[in-house]
PDB file of C-alpha atoms in Angstrom:
ATOM      1  CA  MET A   1     282.624 252.789  70.012  1.00 58.00           C
ATOM      2  CA  ASP A   2     279.839 250.222  69.867  1.00 87.00           C
ATOM      3  CA  PRO A   3     276.532 251.287  68.265  1.00 87.00           C
ATOM      4  CA  ILE A   4     274.544 251.303  71.497  1.00 85.00           C
ATOM      5  CA  ARG A   5     277.054 253.465  73.347  1.00 89.00           C
ATOM      6  CA  GLU A   6     277.416 255.861  70.430  1.00 90.00           C
ATOM      7  CA  THR A   7     273.632 256.210  70.090  1.00 85.00           C
ATOM      8  CA  VAL A   8     273.320 256.956  73.800  1.00 85.00           C
ATOM      9  CA  ARG A   9     276.223 259.418  73.684  1.00 88.00           C
ATOM     10  CA  GLU A  10     274.745 261.319  70.723  1.00 88.00           C
ATOM     11  CA  HIS A  11     271.292 261.356  72.295  1.00 81.00           C
ATOM     12  CA  TYR A  12     272.481 262.877  75.565  1.00 84.00           C
ATOM     13  CA  ALA A  13     274.882 265.258  73.861  1.00 84.00           C
ATOM     14  CA  ASP A  14     271.849 266.667  72.059  1.00 86.00           C
ATOM     15  CA  ALA A  15     269.950 266.765  75.364  1.00 81.00           C
ATOM     16  CA  ALA A  16     272.779 268.746  76.989  1.00 79.00           C
ATOM     17  CA  ILE A  17     272.739 271.290  74.174  1.00 82.00           C
ATOM     18  CA  LYS A  18     268.994 271.708  74.578  1.00 81.00           C
ATOM     19  CA  MET A  19     269.292 272.031  78.361  1.00 78.00           C
ATOM     20  CA  ARG A  20     271.917 274.773  78.033  1.00 74.00           C
ATOM     21  CA  SER A  21     269.595 276.797  75.830  1.00 70.00           C
ATOM     22  CA  THR A  22     266.241 276.130  77.521  1.00 64.00           C
ATOM     23  CA  GLY A  23     267.025 274.872  81.044  1.00 54.00           C
ATOM     24  CA  SER A  24     265.196 271.596  80.440  1.00 50.00           C
ATOM     25  CA  CYS A  25     265.876 268.474  78.448  1.00 48.00           C
ATOM     26  CA  CYS A  26     263.321 266.924  77.278  1.00 48.00           C
ATOM     27  CA  ASP A  27     260.743 265.245  75.171  1.00 46.00           C
ATOM     28  CA  SER A  28     259.399 261.731  75.642  1.00 44.00           C
ATOM     29  CA  SER A  29     262.569 260.186  74.204  1.00 46.00           C
ATOM     30  CA  CYS A  30     264.651 261.049  77.273  1.00 48.00           C
ATOM     31  CA  CYS A  31     264.628 258.860  80.378  1.00 55.00           C
ATOM     32  CA  GLY A  32     263.098 261.798  82.220  1.00 46.00           C
ATOM     33  CA  GLY A  33     260.985 263.151  79.382  1.00 42.00           C
ATOM     34  CA  THR A  34     257.680 264.959  79.315  1.00 39.00           C
ATOM     35  CA  ASP A  35     255.634 261.798  79.693  1.00 39.00           C
ATOM     36  CA  ALA A  36     254.662 259.632  82.650  1.00 35.00           C
ATOM     37  CA  ILE A  37     258.271 259.384  83.780  1.00 37.00           C
ATOM     38  CA  SER A  38     259.043 263.053  84.190  1.00 38.00           C
ATOM     39  CA  GLY A  39     256.124 263.867  86.447  1.00 39.00           C
ATOM     40  CA  PRO A  40     255.466 261.180  89.060  1.00 41.00           C
ATOM     41  CA  ILE A  41     258.985 259.735  88.944  1.00 49.00           C
ATOM     42  CA  GLY A  42     261.508 262.328  87.922  1.00 57.00           C
ATOM     43  CA  GLU A  43     260.245 265.403  89.721  1.00 61.00           C
ATOM     44  CA  ALA A  44     258.068 264.335  92.624  1.00 62.00           C
ATOM     45  CA  GLU A  45     260.933 262.676  94.501  1.00 68.00           C
ATOM     46  CA  TYR A  46     262.977 265.892  94.703  1.00 71.00           C
ATOM     47  CA  SER A  47     262.576 268.802  97.081  1.00 71.00           C
ATOM     48  CA  GLU A  48     262.099 271.896  94.947  1.00 77.00           C
ATOM     49  CA  LEU A  49     263.772 273.930  97.682  1.00 74.00           C
ATOM     50  CA  ASP A  50     266.862 271.700  97.687  1.00 74.00           C
ATOM     51  CA  VAL A  51     267.163 272.036  93.923  1.00 77.00           C
ATOM     52  CA  LYS A  52     266.743 275.816  94.043  1.00 77.00           C
ATOM     53  CA  ASP A  53     269.404 276.028  96.764  1.00 79.00           C
ATOM     54  CA  ILE A  54     272.003 274.852  94.251  1.00 81.00           C
ATOM     55  CA  GLY A  55     270.779 277.254  91.588  1.00 75.00           C
ATOM     56  CA  LEU A  56     269.088 274.659  89.359  1.00 75.00           C
ATOM     57  CA  SER A  57     265.600 273.594  88.327  1.00 66.00           C
ATOM     58  CA  LEU A  58     264.029 270.161  88.072  1.00 59.00           C
ATOM     59  CA  GLY A  59     264.622 270.376  84.326  1.00 57.00           C
ATOM     60  CA  ALA A  60     268.255 269.475  85.107  1.00 53.00           C
ATOM     61  CA  SER A  61     267.252 265.881  85.848  1.00 59.00           C
ATOM     62  CA  LEU A  62     266.879 263.246  83.152  1.00 67.00           C
ATOM     63  CA  GLY A  63     266.300 260.484  85.681  1.00 75.00           C
ATOM     64  CA  CYS A  64     263.564 258.238  87.018  1.00 82.00           C
ATOM     65  CA  GLY A  65     263.972 258.809  90.745  1.00 82.00           C
ATOM     66  CA  ASN A  66     266.088 260.509  93.403  1.00 87.00           C
ATOM     67  CA  PRO A  67     269.037 258.311  94.389  1.00 91.00           C
ATOM     68  CA  THR A  68     270.465 261.019  96.663  1.00 90.00           C
ATOM     69  CA  ALA A  69     267.555 260.496  99.047  1.00 87.00           C
ATOM     70  CA  LEU A  70     267.612 256.739  98.559  1.00 91.00           C
ATOM     71  CA  ALA A  71     271.289 256.596  99.581  1.00 93.00           C
ATOM     72  CA  GLN A  72     270.795 258.365 102.949  1.00 93.00           C
ATOM     73  CA  LEU A  73     274.086 260.230 102.627  1.00 97.00           C
ATOM     74  CA  HIS A  74     276.039 261.482 105.644  1.00 97.00           C
ATOM     75  CA  PRO A  75     278.644 264.214 106.215  1.00 98.00           C
ATOM     76  CA  GLY A  76     282.179 263.081 105.482  1.00 98.00           C
ATOM     77  CA  GLU A  77     281.245 260.425 102.938  1.00 98.00           C
ATOM     78  CA  THR A  78     282.568 260.108  99.402  1.00 98.00           C
ATOM     79  CA  VAL A  79     279.870 259.487  96.809  1.00 98.00           C
ATOM     80  CA  LEU A  80     280.065 258.627  93.100  1.00 98.00           C
ATOM     81  CA  ASP A  81     277.280 259.150  90.558  1.00 98.00           C
ATOM     82  CA  LEU A  82     277.412 256.852  87.531  1.00 98.00           C
ATOM     83  CA  GLY A  83     276.312 258.732  84.418  1.00 96.00           C
ATOM     84  CA  SER A  84     276.094 262.087  86.152  1.00 95.00           C
ATOM     85  CA  GLY A  85     274.665 264.088  83.246  1.00 91.00           C
ATOM     86  CA  ALA A  86     274.022 267.741  84.084  1.00 90.00           C
ATOM     87  CA  GLY A  87     275.183 267.125  87.644  1.00 93.00           C
ATOM     88  CA  LEU A  88     271.997 267.572  89.665  1.00 91.00           C
ATOM     89  CA  ASP A  89     272.434 264.450  91.806  1.00 93.00           C
ATOM     90  CA  VAL A  90     276.161 265.104  92.283  1.00 96.00           C
ATOM     91  CA  LEU A  91     275.550 268.640  93.489  1.00 95.00           C
ATOM     92  CA  LEU A  92     272.755 267.568  95.829  1.00 94.00           C
ATOM     93  CA  SER A  93     275.038 264.818  97.147  1.00 96.00           C
ATOM     94  CA  ALA A  94     277.868 267.299  97.711  1.00 97.00           C
ATOM     95  CA  ARG A  95     275.598 269.346  99.953  1.00 95.00           C
ATOM     96  CA  ARG A  96     274.633 266.260 101.955  1.00 96.00           C
ATOM     97  CA  VAL A  97     278.165 264.928 102.508  1.00 98.00           C
ATOM     98  CA  SER A  98     279.521 268.327 103.575  1.00 97.00           C
ATOM     99  CA  PRO A  99     281.503 269.023 105.661  1.00 97.00           C
ATOM    100  CA  GLY A 100     284.374 266.683 104.946  1.00 98.00           C
ATOM    101  CA  GLY A 101     282.856 264.686 102.102  1.00 98.00           C
ATOM    102  CA  HIS A 102     283.243 264.751  98.334  1.00 98.00           C
ATOM    103  CA  ALA A 103     280.957 263.999  95.395  1.00 98.00           C
ATOM    104  CA  TYR A 104     282.201 262.645  92.063  1.00 98.00           C
ATOM    105  CA  GLY A 105     280.307 262.299  88.832  1.00 98.00           C
ATOM    106  CA  VAL A 106     281.443 260.280  85.830  1.00 98.00           C
ATOM    107  CA  ASP A 107     280.023 260.796  82.350  1.00 97.00           C
ATOM    108  CA  MET A 108     281.199 259.972  78.828  1.00 96.00           C
ATOM    109  CA  THR A 109     279.574 262.937  77.097  1.00 95.00           C
ATOM    110  CA  ASP A 110     281.638 266.110  76.687  1.00 96.00           C
ATOM    111  CA  GLU A 111     278.547 268.275  76.338  1.00 94.00           C
ATOM    112  CA  MET A 112     277.102 266.977  79.605  1.00 93.00           C
ATOM    113  CA  LEU A 113     280.414 267.445  81.419  1.00 96.00           C
ATOM    114  CA  ALA A 114     280.597 271.052  80.248  1.00 94.00           C
ATOM    115  CA  LEU A 115     277.040 271.672  81.444  1.00 92.00           C
ATOM    116  CA  ALA A 116     277.738 269.946  84.770  1.00 94.00           C
ATOM    117  CA  ASN A 117     280.764 272.138  85.424  1.00 96.00           C
ATOM    118  CA  GLU A 118     278.699 275.237  84.615  1.00 93.00           C
ATOM    119  CA  ASN A 119     276.107 274.057  87.134  1.00 92.00           C
ATOM    120  CA  LYS A 120     278.874 273.398  89.681  1.00 95.00           C
ATOM    121  CA  ALA A 121     280.055 276.989  89.331  1.00 94.00           C
ATOM    122  CA  ARG A 122     276.461 278.218  89.665  1.00 91.00           C
ATOM    123  CA  ALA A 123     275.993 276.174  92.840  1.00 93.00           C
ATOM    124  CA  GLY A 124     279.230 277.494  94.368  1.00 95.00           C
ATOM    125  CA  LEU A 125     280.352 274.083  95.615  1.00 96.00           C
ATOM    126  CA  ASP A 126     284.016 273.086  95.818  1.00 96.00           C
ATOM    127  CA  ASN A 127     283.660 269.468  97.021  1.00 98.00           C
ATOM    128  CA  VAL A 128     282.609 268.287  93.557  1.00 98.00           C
ATOM    129  CA  THR A 129     284.589 266.671  90.729  1.00 98.00           C
ATOM    130  CA  PHE A 130     283.236 265.655  87.328  1.00 98.00           C
ATOM    131  CA  LEU A 131     285.274 262.995  85.514  1.00 98.00           C
ATOM    132  CA  LYS A 132     285.192 261.925  81.889  1.00 98.00           C
ATOM    133  CA  GLY A 133     284.848 258.189  81.500  1.00 97.00           C
ATOM    134  CA  THR A 134     282.478 255.302  81.025  1.00 97.00           C
ATOM    135  CA  ILE A 135     280.590 253.515  83.747  1.00 98.00           C
ATOM    136  CA  GLU A 136     282.088 250.235  82.514  1.00 97.00           C
ATOM    137  CA  SER A 137     285.578 251.552  83.332  1.00 98.00           C
ATOM    138  CA  ILE A 138     285.350 254.051  86.185  1.00 98.00           C
ATOM    139  CA  PRO A 139     288.377 256.387  86.454  1.00 98.00           C
ATOM    140  CA  LEU A 140     288.756 255.992  90.223  1.00 98.00           C
ATOM    141  CA  PRO A 141     290.870 253.601  92.322  1.00 98.00           C
ATOM    142  CA  ALA A 142     289.497 250.555  94.103  1.00 98.00           C
ATOM    143  CA  ALA A 143     287.839 250.991  97.493  1.00 98.00           C
ATOM    144  CA  SER A 144     287.735 254.785  97.154  1.00 98.00           C
ATOM    145  CA  VAL A 145     284.060 255.681  97.690  1.00 98.00           C
ATOM    146  CA  ASP A 146     281.470 255.052 100.383  1.00 98.00           C
ATOM    147  CA  VAL A 147     278.375 255.259  98.189  1.00 98.00           C
ATOM    148  CA  VAL A 148     277.639 254.681  94.499  1.00 98.00           C
ATOM    149  CA  ILE A 149     274.466 256.230  93.126  1.00 98.00           C
ATOM    150  CA  SER A 150     272.968 256.318  89.638  1.00 96.00           C
ATOM    151  CA  ASN A 151     269.784 257.682  88.120  1.00 93.00           C
ATOM    152  CA  CYS A 152     268.261 255.854  85.157  1.00 92.00           C
ATOM    153  CA  VAL A 153     271.666 255.115  83.575  1.00 94.00           C
ATOM    154  CA  ILE A 154     272.650 251.475  84.163  1.00 96.00           C
ATOM    155  CA  ASN A 155     269.836 250.334  81.861  1.00 95.00           C
ATOM    156  CA  LEU A 156     271.563 252.281  79.061  1.00 94.00           C
ATOM    157  CA  ALA A 157     274.670 250.069  79.243  1.00 95.00           C
ATOM    158  CA  ALA A 158     274.892 246.990  77.038  1.00 94.00           C
ATOM    159  CA  ASP A 159     277.250 245.249  79.503  1.00 97.00           C
ATOM    160  CA  LYS A 160     275.545 245.660  82.850  1.00 98.00           C
ATOM    161  CA  SER A 161     277.792 243.082  84.504  1.00 98.00           C
ATOM    162  CA  ALA A 162     280.798 245.292  83.757  1.00 98.00           C
ATOM    163  CA  VAL A 163     279.053 248.327  85.249  1.00 98.00           C
ATOM    164  CA  VAL A 164     278.040 246.523  88.413  1.00 98.00           C
ATOM    165  CA  SER A 165     281.497 244.967  88.827  1.00 98.00           C
ATOM    166  CA  GLU A 166     283.091 248.401  88.514  1.00 98.00           C
ATOM    167  CA  ALA A 167     280.693 249.818  91.107  1.00 98.00           C
ATOM    168  CA  PHE A 168     281.657 246.998  93.454  1.00 98.00           C
ATOM    169  CA  ARG A 169     285.373 247.605  92.801  1.00 98.00           C
ATOM    170  CA  VAL A 170     285.346 251.312  93.689  1.00 98.00           C
ATOM    171  CA  LEU A 171     283.245 250.855  96.833  1.00 98.00           C
ATOM    172  CA  LYS A 172     284.937 250.529 100.191  1.00 98.00           C
ATOM    173  CA  PRO A 173     284.105 247.430 102.261  1.00 98.00           C
ATOM    174  CA  GLY A 174     280.654 248.041 103.725  1.00 98.00           C
ATOM    175  CA  GLY A 175     279.916 250.590 101.011  1.00 98.00           C
ATOM    176  CA  ARG A 176     276.420 251.129  99.652  1.00 98.00           C
ATOM    177  CA  LEU A 177     274.823 251.086  96.208  1.00 98.00           C
ATOM    178  CA  ALA A 178     271.659 253.169  95.778  1.00 98.00           C
ATOM    179  CA  VAL A 179     270.236 253.298  92.273  1.00 97.00           C
ATOM    180  CA  SER A 180     267.087 254.539  90.572  1.00 94.00           C
ATOM    181  CA  ASP A 181     266.648 252.645  87.316  1.00 95.00           C
ATOM    182  CA  MET A 182     264.184 251.237  84.822  1.00 94.00           C
ATOM    183  CA  VAL A 183     263.462 247.494  84.709  1.00 96.00           C
ATOM    184  CA  GLU A 184     261.499 245.145  82.493  1.00 96.00           C
ATOM    185  CA  LEU A 185     258.294 243.910  84.144  1.00 97.00           C
ATOM    186  CA  GLU A 186     256.802 242.045  81.180  1.00 96.00           C
ATOM    187  CA  PRO A 187     258.740 240.929  78.079  1.00 94.00           C
ATOM    188  CA  LEU A 188     259.234 243.565  75.416  1.00 94.00           C
ATOM    189  CA  ALA A 189     258.870 242.795  71.723  1.00 91.00           C
ATOM    190  CA  ALA A 190     262.079 241.799  69.946  1.00 91.00           C
ATOM    191  CA  GLU A 191     261.889 244.789  67.622  1.00 90.00           C
ATOM    192  CA  VAL A 192     261.718 247.105  70.641  1.00 89.00           C
ATOM    193  CA  LYS A 193     264.671 245.423  72.353  1.00 90.00           C
ATOM    194  CA  SER A 194     266.797 245.877  69.235  1.00 89.00           C
ATOM    195  CA  ALA A 195     265.864 249.490  68.451  1.00 86.00           C
ATOM    196  CA  LEU A 196     268.726 251.891  69.166  1.00 83.00           C
ATOM    197  CA  ASP A 197     266.414 254.825  69.869  1.00 82.00           C
ATOM    198  CA  ALA A 198     264.629 252.657  72.439  1.00 82.00           C
ATOM    199  CA  TRP A 199     268.017 252.054  74.116  1.00 81.00           C
ATOM    200  CA  ALA A 200     268.586 255.785  74.452  1.00 82.00           C
ATOM    201  CA  GLY A 201     265.040 256.186  75.773  1.00 83.00           C
ATOM    202  CA  CYS A 202     265.601 253.798  78.708  1.00 86.00           C
ATOM    203  CA  ILE A 203     263.353 251.081  77.256  1.00 88.00           C
ATOM    204  CA  ALA A 204     265.292 248.519  75.231  1.00 88.00           C
ATOM    205  CA  GLY A 205     268.090 248.095  77.773  1.00 93.00           C
ATOM    206  CA  THR A 206     265.826 247.226  80.680  1.00 95.00           C
ATOM    207  CA  ILE A 207     266.230 243.758  82.187  1.00 97.00           C
ATOM    208  CA  PRO A 208     263.909 241.750  84.474  1.00 97.00           C
ATOM    209  CA  VAL A 209     264.155 242.307  88.224  1.00 98.00           C
ATOM    210  CA  ASP A 210     265.467 238.783  88.842  1.00 98.00           C
ATOM    211  CA  ALA A 211     268.226 239.321  86.268  1.00 98.00           C
ATOM    212  CA  TYR A 212     269.134 242.664  87.845  1.00 98.00           C
ATOM    213  CA  ARG A 213     269.333 241.074  91.290  1.00 98.00           C
ATOM    214  CA  ALA A 214     271.391 238.160  89.977  1.00 98.00           C
ATOM    215  CA  THR A 215     273.837 240.545  88.274  1.00 98.00           C
ATOM    216  CA  LEU A 216     274.399 242.419  91.528  1.00 98.00           C
ATOM    217  CA  GLU A 217     274.858 239.256  93.525  1.00 98.00           C
ATOM    218  CA  ALA A 218     277.262 237.792  90.971  1.00 98.00           C
ATOM    219  CA  ALA A 219     279.454 240.884  91.381  1.00 98.00           C
ATOM    220  CA  GLY A 220     279.568 240.311  95.136  1.00 98.00           C
ATOM    221  CA  PHE A 221     276.832 242.580  96.435  1.00 98.00           C
ATOM    222  CA  ARG A 222     274.719 241.456  99.380  1.00 98.00           C
ATOM    223  CA  ASN A 223     271.400 242.508 100.887  1.00 98.00           C
ATOM    224  CA  VAL A 224     270.035 243.365  97.450  1.00 98.00           C
ATOM    225  CA  ASP A 225     266.634 245.037  97.582  1.00 98.00           C
ATOM    226  CA  VAL A 226     264.544 246.017  94.548  1.00 97.00           C
ATOM    227  CA  GLU A 227     261.396 248.110  95.033  1.00 96.00           C
ATOM    228  CA  ILE A 228     259.175 248.811  92.032  1.00 95.00           C
ATOM    229  CA  THR A 229     257.921 252.385  92.251  1.00 91.00           C
ATOM    230  CA  ASN A 230     255.959 252.822  89.005  1.00 89.00           C
ATOM    231  CA  SER A 231     254.786 250.645  86.128  1.00 91.00           C
ATOM    232  CA  PHE A 232     254.172 251.579  82.499  1.00 89.00           C
ATOM    233  CA  GLY A 233     252.490 249.642  79.687  1.00 90.00           C
ATOM    234  CA  PRO A 234     251.923 250.164  75.961  1.00 89.00           C
ATOM    235  CA  GLY A 235     251.332 253.807  75.111  1.00 84.00           C
ATOM    236  CA  GLU A 236     253.046 255.024  78.297  1.00 83.00           C
ATOM    237  CA  ALA A 237     256.650 256.195  78.871  1.00 78.00           C
ATOM    238  CA  GLY A 238     257.455 255.828  75.191  1.00 79.00           C
ATOM    239  CA  LEU A 239     256.361 252.190  74.858  1.00 83.00           C
ATOM    240  CA  PRO A 240     254.723 251.305  71.535  1.00 81.00           C
ATOM    241  CA  ALA A 241     251.557 249.232  71.377  1.00 80.00           C
ATOM    242  CA  GLY A 242     251.826 245.591  72.411  1.00 79.00           C
ATOM    243  CA  SER A 243     255.304 245.906  73.869  1.00 75.00           C
ATOM    244  CA  GLY A 244     255.093 244.560  77.417  1.00 92.00           C
ATOM    245  CA  ARG A 245     255.705 246.621  80.560  1.00 94.00           C
ATOM    246  CA  ILE A 246     258.575 248.504  82.139  1.00 93.00           C
ATOM    247  CA  GLY A 247     258.845 250.120  85.538  1.00 93.00           C
ATOM    248  CA  SER A 248     260.983 252.373  87.652  1.00 92.00           C
ATOM    249  CA  ALA A 249     262.718 250.858  90.646  1.00 95.00           C
ATOM    250  CA  HIS A 250     264.682 251.735  93.751  1.00 95.00           C
ATOM    251  CA  ILE A 251     267.635 249.358  93.991  1.00 97.00           C
ATOM    252  CA  ARG A 252     269.818 249.065  97.094  1.00 98.00           C
ATOM    253  CA  ALA A 253     272.735 246.773  97.903  1.00 98.00           C
ATOM    254  CA  GLU A 254     275.845 246.607 100.081  1.00 98.00           C
ATOM    255  CA  LYS A 255     279.438 245.532  99.556  1.00 98.00           C
TER     256      LYS A 255
END
C-alpha cells in the first residue's frame, strides 16, 4: 500500500475506534474535526431530525457537507457513497431512495466498515450494503448506479483521475455525481503538500477548482458545476501559518 493511502487508512481506523467509544470522531485533524469545518460545514447542512431518525448523531459525520441533499435523491434509485466511513450518508440515502432503491457504501478501512454495519443495524434499514474496497477500484459493475456521492474523501486520494474514472464507469448513462469536497483556493506551501498528516486532514490532497473540473471532464462528465461554500486561510481548518487557502465545495456533474 502506498504511503498516502496507508496514512489515511490508519488515521480513519483510529477515528472509527474513537467514534465507537465516544460517538464522535474528532479533533481538528479529521476532515470534519472540531474546528471551522465541523460547525458551519459538517453539521449545519444536516437535519438533526433526519439524523436522529436513523439512530445516529452528527458526530457520525467526518465530512465537509451533505451530499445526500446535494444529490436530490428519489425513490427507486441506486446510490453509491465513495469512502462511506461510519455510514451516515449511506443510511440517509437509503431512506431517501426507499421504496425500491438501494444505497451502497465503499470503504477500505475494516474498522469503519464494522462501525457502519453497527449503525445499519441500529437504523433498521435493509436496503443498505457496505463493501470493502478502494475508491480507485470500486467493487461494483459498470453502469450499475444512478447517483455517486462522496463527502470530503476524493481529496484524500493520490490518484484522483482513477477515482473519477471509476465513478464514471459505475454510473448509468444520465447518472449524477454529487460530491462535497475540499479544494485548494490559493497555493499551499510545498512542505504542507508533502506532509502525510496533512493528507489525512483533507489539506495536502486538495487541488485547484480548475484542475478538479478538468479531471471530471477528462473522465467524460458533462455539466460540471463547482460551488465554493466556505473558505479557510492560515490558522483555520488545520492550516499552518502562511500556507495559502482551502475551501469546501459542492461539486455536481452528469454522465
